CSV table of C-alpha atoms and ligand atoms in Angstrom, one decimal:
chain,number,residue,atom,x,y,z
A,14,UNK,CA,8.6,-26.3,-32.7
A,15,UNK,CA,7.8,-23.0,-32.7
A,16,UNK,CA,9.9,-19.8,-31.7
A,17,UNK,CA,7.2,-17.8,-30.7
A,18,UNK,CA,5.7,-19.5,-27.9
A,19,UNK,CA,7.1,-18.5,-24.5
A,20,UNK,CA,9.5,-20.5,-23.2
A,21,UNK,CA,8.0,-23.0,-20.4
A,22,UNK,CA,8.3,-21.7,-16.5
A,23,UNK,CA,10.7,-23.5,-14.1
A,24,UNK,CA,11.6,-22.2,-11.0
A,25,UNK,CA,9.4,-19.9,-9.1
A,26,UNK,CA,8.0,-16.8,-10.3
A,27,UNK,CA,9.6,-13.8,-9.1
A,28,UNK,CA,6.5,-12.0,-8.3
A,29,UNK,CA,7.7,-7.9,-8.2
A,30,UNK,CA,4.5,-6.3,-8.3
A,31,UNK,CA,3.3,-4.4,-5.5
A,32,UNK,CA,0.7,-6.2,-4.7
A,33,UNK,CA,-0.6,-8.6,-4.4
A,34,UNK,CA,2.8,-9.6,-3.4
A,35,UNK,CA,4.4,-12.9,-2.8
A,36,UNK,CA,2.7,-15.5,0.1
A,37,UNK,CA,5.1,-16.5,2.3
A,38,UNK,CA,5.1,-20.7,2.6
A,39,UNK,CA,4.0,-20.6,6.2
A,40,UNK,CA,1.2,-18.3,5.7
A,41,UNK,CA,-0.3,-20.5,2.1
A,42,UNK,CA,0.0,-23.3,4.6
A,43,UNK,CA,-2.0,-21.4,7.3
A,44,UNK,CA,-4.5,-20.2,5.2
A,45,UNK,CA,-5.5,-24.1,4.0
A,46,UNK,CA,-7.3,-24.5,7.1
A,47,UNK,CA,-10.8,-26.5,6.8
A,48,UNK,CA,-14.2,-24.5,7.3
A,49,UNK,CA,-15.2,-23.9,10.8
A,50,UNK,CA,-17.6,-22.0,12.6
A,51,UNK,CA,-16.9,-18.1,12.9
A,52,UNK,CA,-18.3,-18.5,16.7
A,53,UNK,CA,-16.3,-22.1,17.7
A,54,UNK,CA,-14.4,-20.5,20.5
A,55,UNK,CA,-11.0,-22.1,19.2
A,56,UNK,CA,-11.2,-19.7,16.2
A,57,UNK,CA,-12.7,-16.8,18.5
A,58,UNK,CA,-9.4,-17.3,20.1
A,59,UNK,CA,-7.2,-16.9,16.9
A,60,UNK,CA,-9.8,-14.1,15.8
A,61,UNK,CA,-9.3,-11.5,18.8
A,62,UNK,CA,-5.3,-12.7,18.9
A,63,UNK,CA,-5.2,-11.0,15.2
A,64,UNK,CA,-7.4,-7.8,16.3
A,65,UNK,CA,-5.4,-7.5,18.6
A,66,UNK,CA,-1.8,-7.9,17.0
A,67,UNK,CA,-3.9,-6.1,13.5
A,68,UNK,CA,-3.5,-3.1,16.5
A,69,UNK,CA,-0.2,-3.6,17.2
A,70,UNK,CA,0.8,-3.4,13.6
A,71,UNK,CA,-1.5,0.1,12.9
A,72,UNK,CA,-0.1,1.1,16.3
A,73,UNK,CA,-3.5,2.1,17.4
A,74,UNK,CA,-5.4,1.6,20.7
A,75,UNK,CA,-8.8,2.8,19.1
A,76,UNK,CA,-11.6,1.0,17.4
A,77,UNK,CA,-10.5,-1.5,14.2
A,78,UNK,CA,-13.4,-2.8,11.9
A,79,UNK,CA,-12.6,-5.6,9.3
A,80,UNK,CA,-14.4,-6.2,5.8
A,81,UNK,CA,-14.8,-9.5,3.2
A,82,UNK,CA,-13.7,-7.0,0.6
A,83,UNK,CA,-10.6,-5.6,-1.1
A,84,UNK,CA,-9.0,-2.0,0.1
A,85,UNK,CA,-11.4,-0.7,-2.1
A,86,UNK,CA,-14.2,-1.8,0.3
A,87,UNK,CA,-12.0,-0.3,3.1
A,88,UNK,CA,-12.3,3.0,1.3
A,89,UNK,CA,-15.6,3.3,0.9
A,90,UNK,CA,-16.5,2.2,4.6
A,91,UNK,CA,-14.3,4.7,5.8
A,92,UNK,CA,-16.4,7.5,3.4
A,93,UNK,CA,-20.2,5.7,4.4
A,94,UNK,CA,-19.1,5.6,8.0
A,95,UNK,CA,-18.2,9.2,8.6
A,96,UNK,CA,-20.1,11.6,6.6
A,97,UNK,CA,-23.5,13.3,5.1
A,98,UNK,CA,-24.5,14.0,1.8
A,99,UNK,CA,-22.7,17.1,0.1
A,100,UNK,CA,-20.1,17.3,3.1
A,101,UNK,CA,-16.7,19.1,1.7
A,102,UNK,CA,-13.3,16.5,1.5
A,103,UNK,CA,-10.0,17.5,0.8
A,104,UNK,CA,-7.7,15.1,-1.2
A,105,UNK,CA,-4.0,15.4,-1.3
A,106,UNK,CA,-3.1,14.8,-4.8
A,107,UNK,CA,-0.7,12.0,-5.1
A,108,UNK,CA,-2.0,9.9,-8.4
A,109,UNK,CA,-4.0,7.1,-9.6
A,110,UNK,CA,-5.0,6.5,-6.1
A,111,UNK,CA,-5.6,9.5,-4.4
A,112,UNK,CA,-7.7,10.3,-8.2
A,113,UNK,CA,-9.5,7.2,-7.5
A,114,UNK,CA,-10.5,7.6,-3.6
A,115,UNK,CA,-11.9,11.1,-4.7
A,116,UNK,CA,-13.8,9.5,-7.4
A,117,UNK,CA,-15.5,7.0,-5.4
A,118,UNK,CA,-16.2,10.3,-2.6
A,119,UNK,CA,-17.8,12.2,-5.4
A,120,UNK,CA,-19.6,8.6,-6.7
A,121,UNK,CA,-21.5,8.9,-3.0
A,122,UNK,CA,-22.1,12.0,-3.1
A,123,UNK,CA,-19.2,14.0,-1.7
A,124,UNK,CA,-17.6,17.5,-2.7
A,125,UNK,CA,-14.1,16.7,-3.4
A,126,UNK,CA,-11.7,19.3,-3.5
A,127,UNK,CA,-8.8,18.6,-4.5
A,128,UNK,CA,-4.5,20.0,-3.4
A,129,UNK,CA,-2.9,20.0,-6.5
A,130,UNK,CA,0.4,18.5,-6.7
A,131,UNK,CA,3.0,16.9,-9.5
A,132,UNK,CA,2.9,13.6,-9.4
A,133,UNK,CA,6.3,13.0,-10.1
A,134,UNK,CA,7.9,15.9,-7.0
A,135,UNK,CA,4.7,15.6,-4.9
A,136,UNK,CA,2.5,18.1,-3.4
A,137,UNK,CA,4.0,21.7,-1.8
A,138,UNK,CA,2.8,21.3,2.2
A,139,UNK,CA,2.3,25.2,2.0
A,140,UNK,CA,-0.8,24.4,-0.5
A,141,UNK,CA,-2.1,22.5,2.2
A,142,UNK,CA,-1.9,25.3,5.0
A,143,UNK,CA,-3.3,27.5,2.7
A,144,UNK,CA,-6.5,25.7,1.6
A,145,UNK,CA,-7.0,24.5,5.0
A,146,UNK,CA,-6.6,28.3,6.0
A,147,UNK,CA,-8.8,29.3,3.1
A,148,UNK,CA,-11.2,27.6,4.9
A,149,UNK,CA,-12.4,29.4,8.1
A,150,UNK,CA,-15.8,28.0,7.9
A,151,UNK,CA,-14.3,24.6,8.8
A,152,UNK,CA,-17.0,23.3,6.0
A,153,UNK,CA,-13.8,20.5,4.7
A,154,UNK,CA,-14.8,17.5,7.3
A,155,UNK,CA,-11.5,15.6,6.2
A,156,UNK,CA,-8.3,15.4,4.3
A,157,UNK,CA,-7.7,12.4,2.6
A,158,UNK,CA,-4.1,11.0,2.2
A,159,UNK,CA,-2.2,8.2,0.5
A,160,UNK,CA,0.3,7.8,2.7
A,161,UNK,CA,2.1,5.4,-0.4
A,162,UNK,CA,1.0,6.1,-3.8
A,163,UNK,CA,1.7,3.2,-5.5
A,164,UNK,CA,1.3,3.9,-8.5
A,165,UNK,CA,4.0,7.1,-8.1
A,166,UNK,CA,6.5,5.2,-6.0
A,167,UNK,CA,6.3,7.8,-3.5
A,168,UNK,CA,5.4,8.3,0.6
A,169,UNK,CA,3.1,11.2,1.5
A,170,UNK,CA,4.4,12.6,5.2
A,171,UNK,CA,1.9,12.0,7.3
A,172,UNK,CA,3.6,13.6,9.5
A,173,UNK,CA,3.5,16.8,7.8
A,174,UNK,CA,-0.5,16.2,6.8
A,175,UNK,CA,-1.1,16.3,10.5
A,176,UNK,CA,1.6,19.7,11.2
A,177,UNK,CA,-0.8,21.0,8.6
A,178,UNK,CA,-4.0,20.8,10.1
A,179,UNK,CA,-2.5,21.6,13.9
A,180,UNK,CA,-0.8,24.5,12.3
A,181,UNK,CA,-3.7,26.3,10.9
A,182,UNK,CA,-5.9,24.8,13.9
A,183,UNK,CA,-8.4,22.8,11.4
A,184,UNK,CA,-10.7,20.6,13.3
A,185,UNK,CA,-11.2,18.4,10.0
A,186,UNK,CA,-10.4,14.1,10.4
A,187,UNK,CA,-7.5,13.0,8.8
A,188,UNK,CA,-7.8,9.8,6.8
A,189,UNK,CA,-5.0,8.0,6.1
A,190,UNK,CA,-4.5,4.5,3.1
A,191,UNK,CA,-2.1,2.7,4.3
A,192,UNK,CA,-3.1,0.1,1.9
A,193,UNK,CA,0.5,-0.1,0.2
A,194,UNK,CA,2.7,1.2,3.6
A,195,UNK,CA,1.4,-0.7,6.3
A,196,UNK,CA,4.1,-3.6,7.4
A,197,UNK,CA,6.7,-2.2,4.9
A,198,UNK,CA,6.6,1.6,5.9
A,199,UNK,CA,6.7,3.1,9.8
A,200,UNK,CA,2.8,4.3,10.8
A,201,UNK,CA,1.6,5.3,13.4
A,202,UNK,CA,-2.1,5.8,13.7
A,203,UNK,CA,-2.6,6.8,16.9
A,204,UNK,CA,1.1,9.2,17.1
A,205,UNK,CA,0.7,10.5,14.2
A,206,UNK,CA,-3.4,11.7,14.9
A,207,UNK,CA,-4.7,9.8,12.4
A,208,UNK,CA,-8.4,9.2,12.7
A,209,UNK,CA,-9.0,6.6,10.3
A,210,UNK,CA,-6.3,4.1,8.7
A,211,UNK,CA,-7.3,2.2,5.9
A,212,UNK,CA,-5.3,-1.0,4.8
A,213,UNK,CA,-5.5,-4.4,3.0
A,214,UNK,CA,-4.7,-7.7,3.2
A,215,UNK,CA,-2.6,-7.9,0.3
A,216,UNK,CA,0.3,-5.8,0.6
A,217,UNK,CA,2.4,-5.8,3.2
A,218,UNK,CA,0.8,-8.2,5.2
A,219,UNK,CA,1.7,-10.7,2.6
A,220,UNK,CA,-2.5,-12.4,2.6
A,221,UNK,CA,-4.3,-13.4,-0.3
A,222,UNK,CA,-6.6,-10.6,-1.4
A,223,UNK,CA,-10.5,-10.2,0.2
A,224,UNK,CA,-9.4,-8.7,3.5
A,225,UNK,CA,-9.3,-5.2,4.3
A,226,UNK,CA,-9.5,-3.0,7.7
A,227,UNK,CA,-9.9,0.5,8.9
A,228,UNK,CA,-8.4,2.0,12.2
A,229,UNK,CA,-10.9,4.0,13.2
A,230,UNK,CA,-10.0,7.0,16.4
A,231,UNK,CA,-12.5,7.8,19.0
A,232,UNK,CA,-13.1,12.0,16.7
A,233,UNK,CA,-14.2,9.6,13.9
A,234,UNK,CA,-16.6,7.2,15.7
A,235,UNK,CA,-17.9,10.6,17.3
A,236,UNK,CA,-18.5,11.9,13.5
A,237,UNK,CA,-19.9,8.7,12.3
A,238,UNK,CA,-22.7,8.9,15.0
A,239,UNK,CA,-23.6,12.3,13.3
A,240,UNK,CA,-23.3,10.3,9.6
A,241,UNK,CA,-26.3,10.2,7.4
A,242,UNK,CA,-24.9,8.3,3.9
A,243,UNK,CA,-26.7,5.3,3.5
A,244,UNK,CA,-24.9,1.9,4.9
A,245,UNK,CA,-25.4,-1.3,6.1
A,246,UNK,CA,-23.6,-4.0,5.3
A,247,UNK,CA,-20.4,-1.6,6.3
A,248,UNK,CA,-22.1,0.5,9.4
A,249,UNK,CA,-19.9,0.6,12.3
A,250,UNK,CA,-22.9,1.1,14.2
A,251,UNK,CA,-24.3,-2.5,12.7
A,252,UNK,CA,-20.5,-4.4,13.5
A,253,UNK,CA,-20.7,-3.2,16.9
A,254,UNK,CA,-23.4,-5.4,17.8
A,255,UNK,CA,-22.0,-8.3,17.0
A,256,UNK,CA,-19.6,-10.9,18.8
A,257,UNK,CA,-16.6,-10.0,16.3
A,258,UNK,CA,-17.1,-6.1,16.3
A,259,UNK,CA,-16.7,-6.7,12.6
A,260,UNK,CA,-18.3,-8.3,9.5
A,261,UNK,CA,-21.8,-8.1,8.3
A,262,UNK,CA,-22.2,-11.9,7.3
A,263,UNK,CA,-19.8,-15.1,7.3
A,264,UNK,CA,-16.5,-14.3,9.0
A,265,UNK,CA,-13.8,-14.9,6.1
A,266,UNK,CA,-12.1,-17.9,8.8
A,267,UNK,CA,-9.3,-18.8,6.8
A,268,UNK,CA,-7.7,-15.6,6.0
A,269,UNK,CA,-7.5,-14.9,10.2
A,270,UNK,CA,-5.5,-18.8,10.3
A,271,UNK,CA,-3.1,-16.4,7.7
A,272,UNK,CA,-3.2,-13.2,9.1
A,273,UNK,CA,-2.4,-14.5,12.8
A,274,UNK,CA,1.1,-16.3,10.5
A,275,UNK,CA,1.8,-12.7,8.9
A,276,UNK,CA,1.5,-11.1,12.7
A,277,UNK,CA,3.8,-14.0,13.8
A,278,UNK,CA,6.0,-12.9,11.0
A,279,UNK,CA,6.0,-9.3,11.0
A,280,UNK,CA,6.6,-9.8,15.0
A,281,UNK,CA,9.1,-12.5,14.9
A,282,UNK,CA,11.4,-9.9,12.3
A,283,UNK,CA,10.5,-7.1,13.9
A,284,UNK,CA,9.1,-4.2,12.8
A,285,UNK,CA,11.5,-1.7,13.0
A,286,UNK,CA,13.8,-4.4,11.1
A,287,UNK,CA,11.7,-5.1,8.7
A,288,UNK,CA,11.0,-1.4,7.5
A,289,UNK,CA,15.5,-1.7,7.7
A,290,UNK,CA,15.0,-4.4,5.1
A,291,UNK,CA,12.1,-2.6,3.0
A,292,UNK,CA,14.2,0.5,3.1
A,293,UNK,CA,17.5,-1.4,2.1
A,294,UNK,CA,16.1,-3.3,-0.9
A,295,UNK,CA,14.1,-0.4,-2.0
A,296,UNK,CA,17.4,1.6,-1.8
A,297,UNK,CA,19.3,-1.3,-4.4
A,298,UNK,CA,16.4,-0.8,-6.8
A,299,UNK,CA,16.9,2.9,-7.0
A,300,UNK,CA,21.1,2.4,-7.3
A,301,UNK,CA,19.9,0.0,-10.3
A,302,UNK,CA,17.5,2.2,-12.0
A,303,UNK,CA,19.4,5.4,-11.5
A,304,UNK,CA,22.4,3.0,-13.1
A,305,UNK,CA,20.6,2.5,-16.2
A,306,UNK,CA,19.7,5.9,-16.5
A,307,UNK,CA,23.0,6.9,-18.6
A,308,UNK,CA,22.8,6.5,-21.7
A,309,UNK,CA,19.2,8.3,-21.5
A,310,UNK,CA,17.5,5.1,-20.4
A,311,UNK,CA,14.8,4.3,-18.0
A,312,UNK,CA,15.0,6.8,-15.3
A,313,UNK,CA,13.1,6.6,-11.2
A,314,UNK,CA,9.8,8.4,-11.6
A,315,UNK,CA,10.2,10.3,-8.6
A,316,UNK,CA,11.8,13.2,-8.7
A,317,UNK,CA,12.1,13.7,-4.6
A,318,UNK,CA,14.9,11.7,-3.1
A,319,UNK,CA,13.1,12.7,0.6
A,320,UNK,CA,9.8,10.8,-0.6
A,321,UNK,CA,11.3,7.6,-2.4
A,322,UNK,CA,8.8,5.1,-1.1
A,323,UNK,CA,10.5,2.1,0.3
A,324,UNK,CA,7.5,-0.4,-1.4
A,325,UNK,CA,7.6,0.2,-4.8
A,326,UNK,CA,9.7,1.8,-7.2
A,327,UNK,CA,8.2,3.5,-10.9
A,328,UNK,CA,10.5,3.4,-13.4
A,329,UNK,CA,9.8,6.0,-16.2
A,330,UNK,CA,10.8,4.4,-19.5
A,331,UNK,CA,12.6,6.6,-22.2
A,332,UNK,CA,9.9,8.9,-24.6
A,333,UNK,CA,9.5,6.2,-27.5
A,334,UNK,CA,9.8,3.3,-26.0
A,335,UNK,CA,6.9,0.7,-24.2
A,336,UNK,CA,7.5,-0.2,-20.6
A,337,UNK,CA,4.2,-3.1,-21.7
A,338,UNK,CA,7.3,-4.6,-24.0
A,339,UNK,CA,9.5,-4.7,-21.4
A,340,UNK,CA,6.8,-6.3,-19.2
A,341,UNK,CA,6.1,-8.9,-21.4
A,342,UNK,CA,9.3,-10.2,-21.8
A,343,UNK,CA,10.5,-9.9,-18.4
A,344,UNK,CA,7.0,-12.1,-18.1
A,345,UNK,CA,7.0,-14.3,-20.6
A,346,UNK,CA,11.0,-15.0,-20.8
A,347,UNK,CA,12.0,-15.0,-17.4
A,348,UNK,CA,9.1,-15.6,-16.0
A,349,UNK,CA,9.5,-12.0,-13.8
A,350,UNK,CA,6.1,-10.4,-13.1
A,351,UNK,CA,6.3,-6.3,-12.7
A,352,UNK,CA,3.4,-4.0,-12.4
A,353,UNK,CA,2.6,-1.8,-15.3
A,354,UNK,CA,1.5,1.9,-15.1
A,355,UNK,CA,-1.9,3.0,-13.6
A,356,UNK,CA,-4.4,4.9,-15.3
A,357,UNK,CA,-2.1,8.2,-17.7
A,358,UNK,CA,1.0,6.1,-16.8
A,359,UNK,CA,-0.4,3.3,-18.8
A,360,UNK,CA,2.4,2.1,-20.8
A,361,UNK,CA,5.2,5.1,-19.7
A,362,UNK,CA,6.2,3.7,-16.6
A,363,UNK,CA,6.8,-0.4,-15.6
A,364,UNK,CA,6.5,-0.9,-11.2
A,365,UNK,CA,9.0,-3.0,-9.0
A,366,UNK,CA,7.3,-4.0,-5.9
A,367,UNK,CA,9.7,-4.7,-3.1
A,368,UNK,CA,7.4,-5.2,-0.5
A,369,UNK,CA,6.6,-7.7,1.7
A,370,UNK,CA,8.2,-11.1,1.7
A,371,UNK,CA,11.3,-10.6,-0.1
A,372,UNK,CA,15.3,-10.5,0.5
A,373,UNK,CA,18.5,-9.7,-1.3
A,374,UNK,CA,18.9,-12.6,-4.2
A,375,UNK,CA,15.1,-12.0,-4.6
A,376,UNK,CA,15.7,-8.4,-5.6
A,377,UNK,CA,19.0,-8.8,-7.5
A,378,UNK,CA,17.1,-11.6,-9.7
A,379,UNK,CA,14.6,-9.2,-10.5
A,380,UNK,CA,16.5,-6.4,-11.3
A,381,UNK,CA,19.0,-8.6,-13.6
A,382,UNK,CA,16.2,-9.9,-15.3
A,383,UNK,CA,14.5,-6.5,-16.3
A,384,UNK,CA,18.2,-5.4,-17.3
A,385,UNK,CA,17.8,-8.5,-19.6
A,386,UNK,CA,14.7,-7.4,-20.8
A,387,UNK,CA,15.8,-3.8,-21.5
A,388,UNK,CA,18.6,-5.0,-23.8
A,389,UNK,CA,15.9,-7.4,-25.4
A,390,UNK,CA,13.5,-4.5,-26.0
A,391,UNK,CA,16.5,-2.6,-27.5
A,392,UNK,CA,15.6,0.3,-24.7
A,393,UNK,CA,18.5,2.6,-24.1
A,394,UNK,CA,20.6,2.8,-20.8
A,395,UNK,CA,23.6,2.3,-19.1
A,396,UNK,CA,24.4,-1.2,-18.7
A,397,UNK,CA,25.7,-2.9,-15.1
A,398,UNK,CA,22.9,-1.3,-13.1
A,399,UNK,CA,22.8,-4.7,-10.9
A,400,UNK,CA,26.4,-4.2,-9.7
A,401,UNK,CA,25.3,-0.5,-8.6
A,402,UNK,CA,22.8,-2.9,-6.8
A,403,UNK,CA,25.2,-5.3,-5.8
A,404,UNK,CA,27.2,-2.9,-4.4
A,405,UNK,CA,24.8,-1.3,-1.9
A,406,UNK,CA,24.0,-4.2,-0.6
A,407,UNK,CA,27.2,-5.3,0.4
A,408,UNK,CA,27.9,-1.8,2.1
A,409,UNK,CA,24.8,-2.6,3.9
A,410,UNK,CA,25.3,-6.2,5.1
A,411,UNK,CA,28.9,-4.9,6.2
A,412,UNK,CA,27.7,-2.0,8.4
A,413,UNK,CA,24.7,-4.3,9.6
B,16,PLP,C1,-3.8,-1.4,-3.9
B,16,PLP,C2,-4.2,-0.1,-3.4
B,16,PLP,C3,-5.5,0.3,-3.3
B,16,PLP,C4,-6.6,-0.6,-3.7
B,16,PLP,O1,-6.8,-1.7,-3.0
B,16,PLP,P1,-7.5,-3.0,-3.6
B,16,PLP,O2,-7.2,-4.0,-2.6
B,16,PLP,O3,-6.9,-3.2,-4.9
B,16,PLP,O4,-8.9,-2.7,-3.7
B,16,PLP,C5,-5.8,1.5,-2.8
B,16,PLP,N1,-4.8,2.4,-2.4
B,16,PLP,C6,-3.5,2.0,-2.5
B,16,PLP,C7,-2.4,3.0,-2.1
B,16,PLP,C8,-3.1,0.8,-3.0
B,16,PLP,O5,-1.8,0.5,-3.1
């Protein structure tokens, strides 16, 4: 027998990347439903029940439109839906995909501009203020913002995105991807003056991929009436006139039998307890990593304690040494699945997700398993990062 070949699974995968992430039981259960027809008025009944709690979860009032497509498909409704050949966006630089949202802007033919910011400490809200001040013609129709770059491991402030424009009184639309914070991270579309919230089914709401939805405020349905990009199978206008105020074509049936599980999920926990656990897991990870960070090992990618995002962590491997290797034996010895670095990050940084449907032994296995894999590689750091781990989470159960 040979040595080589990777030793057989048993047990379950830990899946730690964020995202897809892990399917809860209930909801791979819900989503085997058999076919039925999108107008049958039992499934118009569990289709307005997830609109409705899909509202609850964006904390919006306004209009929500749903797409057979992947955030991606979100993304580009949002940019079809509002705007005119040649009109001005500004992107908040975050990282792969905030770079990738302008791309596909300047693919349709949008001017992107672009507020500078290091990835690893995140962008300087005065640069904001200023290029939205710069601006007096008001010619920037919107400022684009992840509010989770995932690929970074760090939250944007919405909050602050929106002091920005109400500071320097900018009439421009805010648009928000939520894709990676929504159901993991507090939002708050309508509060917080969003105009347009994008998010997929993948993520935090724990679906299979091939969902994704955009909150959509009454400014932005006002500056989509004045839109002239070319659109049809994602037109607003188009999805209004149909029974389900959504989808151009077959309604994707079994993925609402899930989605109405996940809002049973998300509502049973809570939602301001389950950010608690998002933020309490995330905060073991970042104990772990910053553990194994003597001994000049692995070290957390960002650098601003104030934007740690609560759904994924980047872990920035030591100069010489492959976070893929690491990957591939947390992967093919332990059967641990991480997510690798995005786009110039290929290969310098390995991703924990610890999002969605995950708890304490979950995390704990992950994070002992990549400690394995980091002595396996032969990669430098501090040994015992777990117990750092271990240790925060007992302080945290005993003040819950
Ligand atoms: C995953 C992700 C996307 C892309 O979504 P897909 O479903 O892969 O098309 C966009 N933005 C963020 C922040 C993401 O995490």
């Amino acid at each position: 027998m040979s040595t080589t070949t990777a030793r057989a699974p048993r047990g379950r995968q830990f899946f730690a990347n964020p995202g897809p992430t892990n399917i809860p039981d209930s909801i791979l259960h819900a989503v085997a439903h058999v076919s039925i027809d999108f107008n049958d008025p039992a499934f118009l009944t569990v289709y307005d029940g997830c609109v409705a709690g899909l509202k609850r979860v964006l904390r919006t009032e306004q209009e929500v439109f749903l797409y057979t497509g992947s955030g991606h498909a979100a993304w580009e409704a949002a940019l079809v839906n509002l705007f005119s050949p040649g009109d001005a966006l500004l992107v908040i630089e975050t990282g792969h995909f905030s770079e990738s949202w302008g791309k596909m802007a300047k693919d349709l033919g949008l001017e992107v501009g672009t507020v500078a910011a290091d990835w690893r400490r995140g962008v300087d809200f005065a640069a904001l203020r200023a290029a939205l001040a710069a601006d007096t013609g008001h010619a920037i129709k919107a400022v684009c913002a992840v509010h989770n770059e995932t690929a970074t491991g760090m939250e944007l402030p919405l909050t602050e995105v929106r002091a920005a424009l109400d500071a320097t009184g900018h009439p421009a639309l805010l648009l928000a991807d939520t894709i990676s914070s929504l159901g993991s991270l507090d939002f708050r579309m309508d509060e917080w003056g969003v105009d347009v919230a994008v998010g997929g089914s993948q993520k935090g709401l724990m679906l299979p991929t091939g969902m994704s939805f955009t909150g959509v405020s009454a400014r932005a349905m006002a500056a989509h009436a004045a839109s002239r990009l070319p659109k049809s199978y994602f037109s607003w206008t188009n999805m209004l006139a149909r029974r389900h105020r959504s989808f151009i074509g077959t309604v994707p049936t079994s993925l609402f039998y899930g989605l109405r599980e996940s809002l049973r999920l998300l509502e049973e926990e809570g939602l301001d307890n389950v950010f608690a656990r998002h933020a309490r897991l995330a905060e073991a990870v970042r104990r772990c990593v910053r553990h194994w960070s003597g001994n000049d090992g692995p070290q957390l990618f960002c650098l601003s304690p104030d934007r740690f995002s609560n759904s994924v962590t980047a872990v920035l491997m030591p100069e010489g040494h492959d976070a893929e290797a690491v990957r591939r034996i947390a992967l093919q010895s332990f059967n641990v699945s991480l997510g690798g670095g995005l786009g110039r990050l290929g290969g310098k940084v390995f991703r924990i997700g610890h999002l969605g449907d995950l708890n304490e032994p979950m995390i704990l296995g992950t994070l002992a398993s990549v400690e394995i894999a980091l002595r396996l590689a032969g990669v430098p750091h501090s040994p015992g990062g777990v117990d750092a781990a271990i240790a925060w989470l007992a302080e945290a159960a005993r003040a819950a």
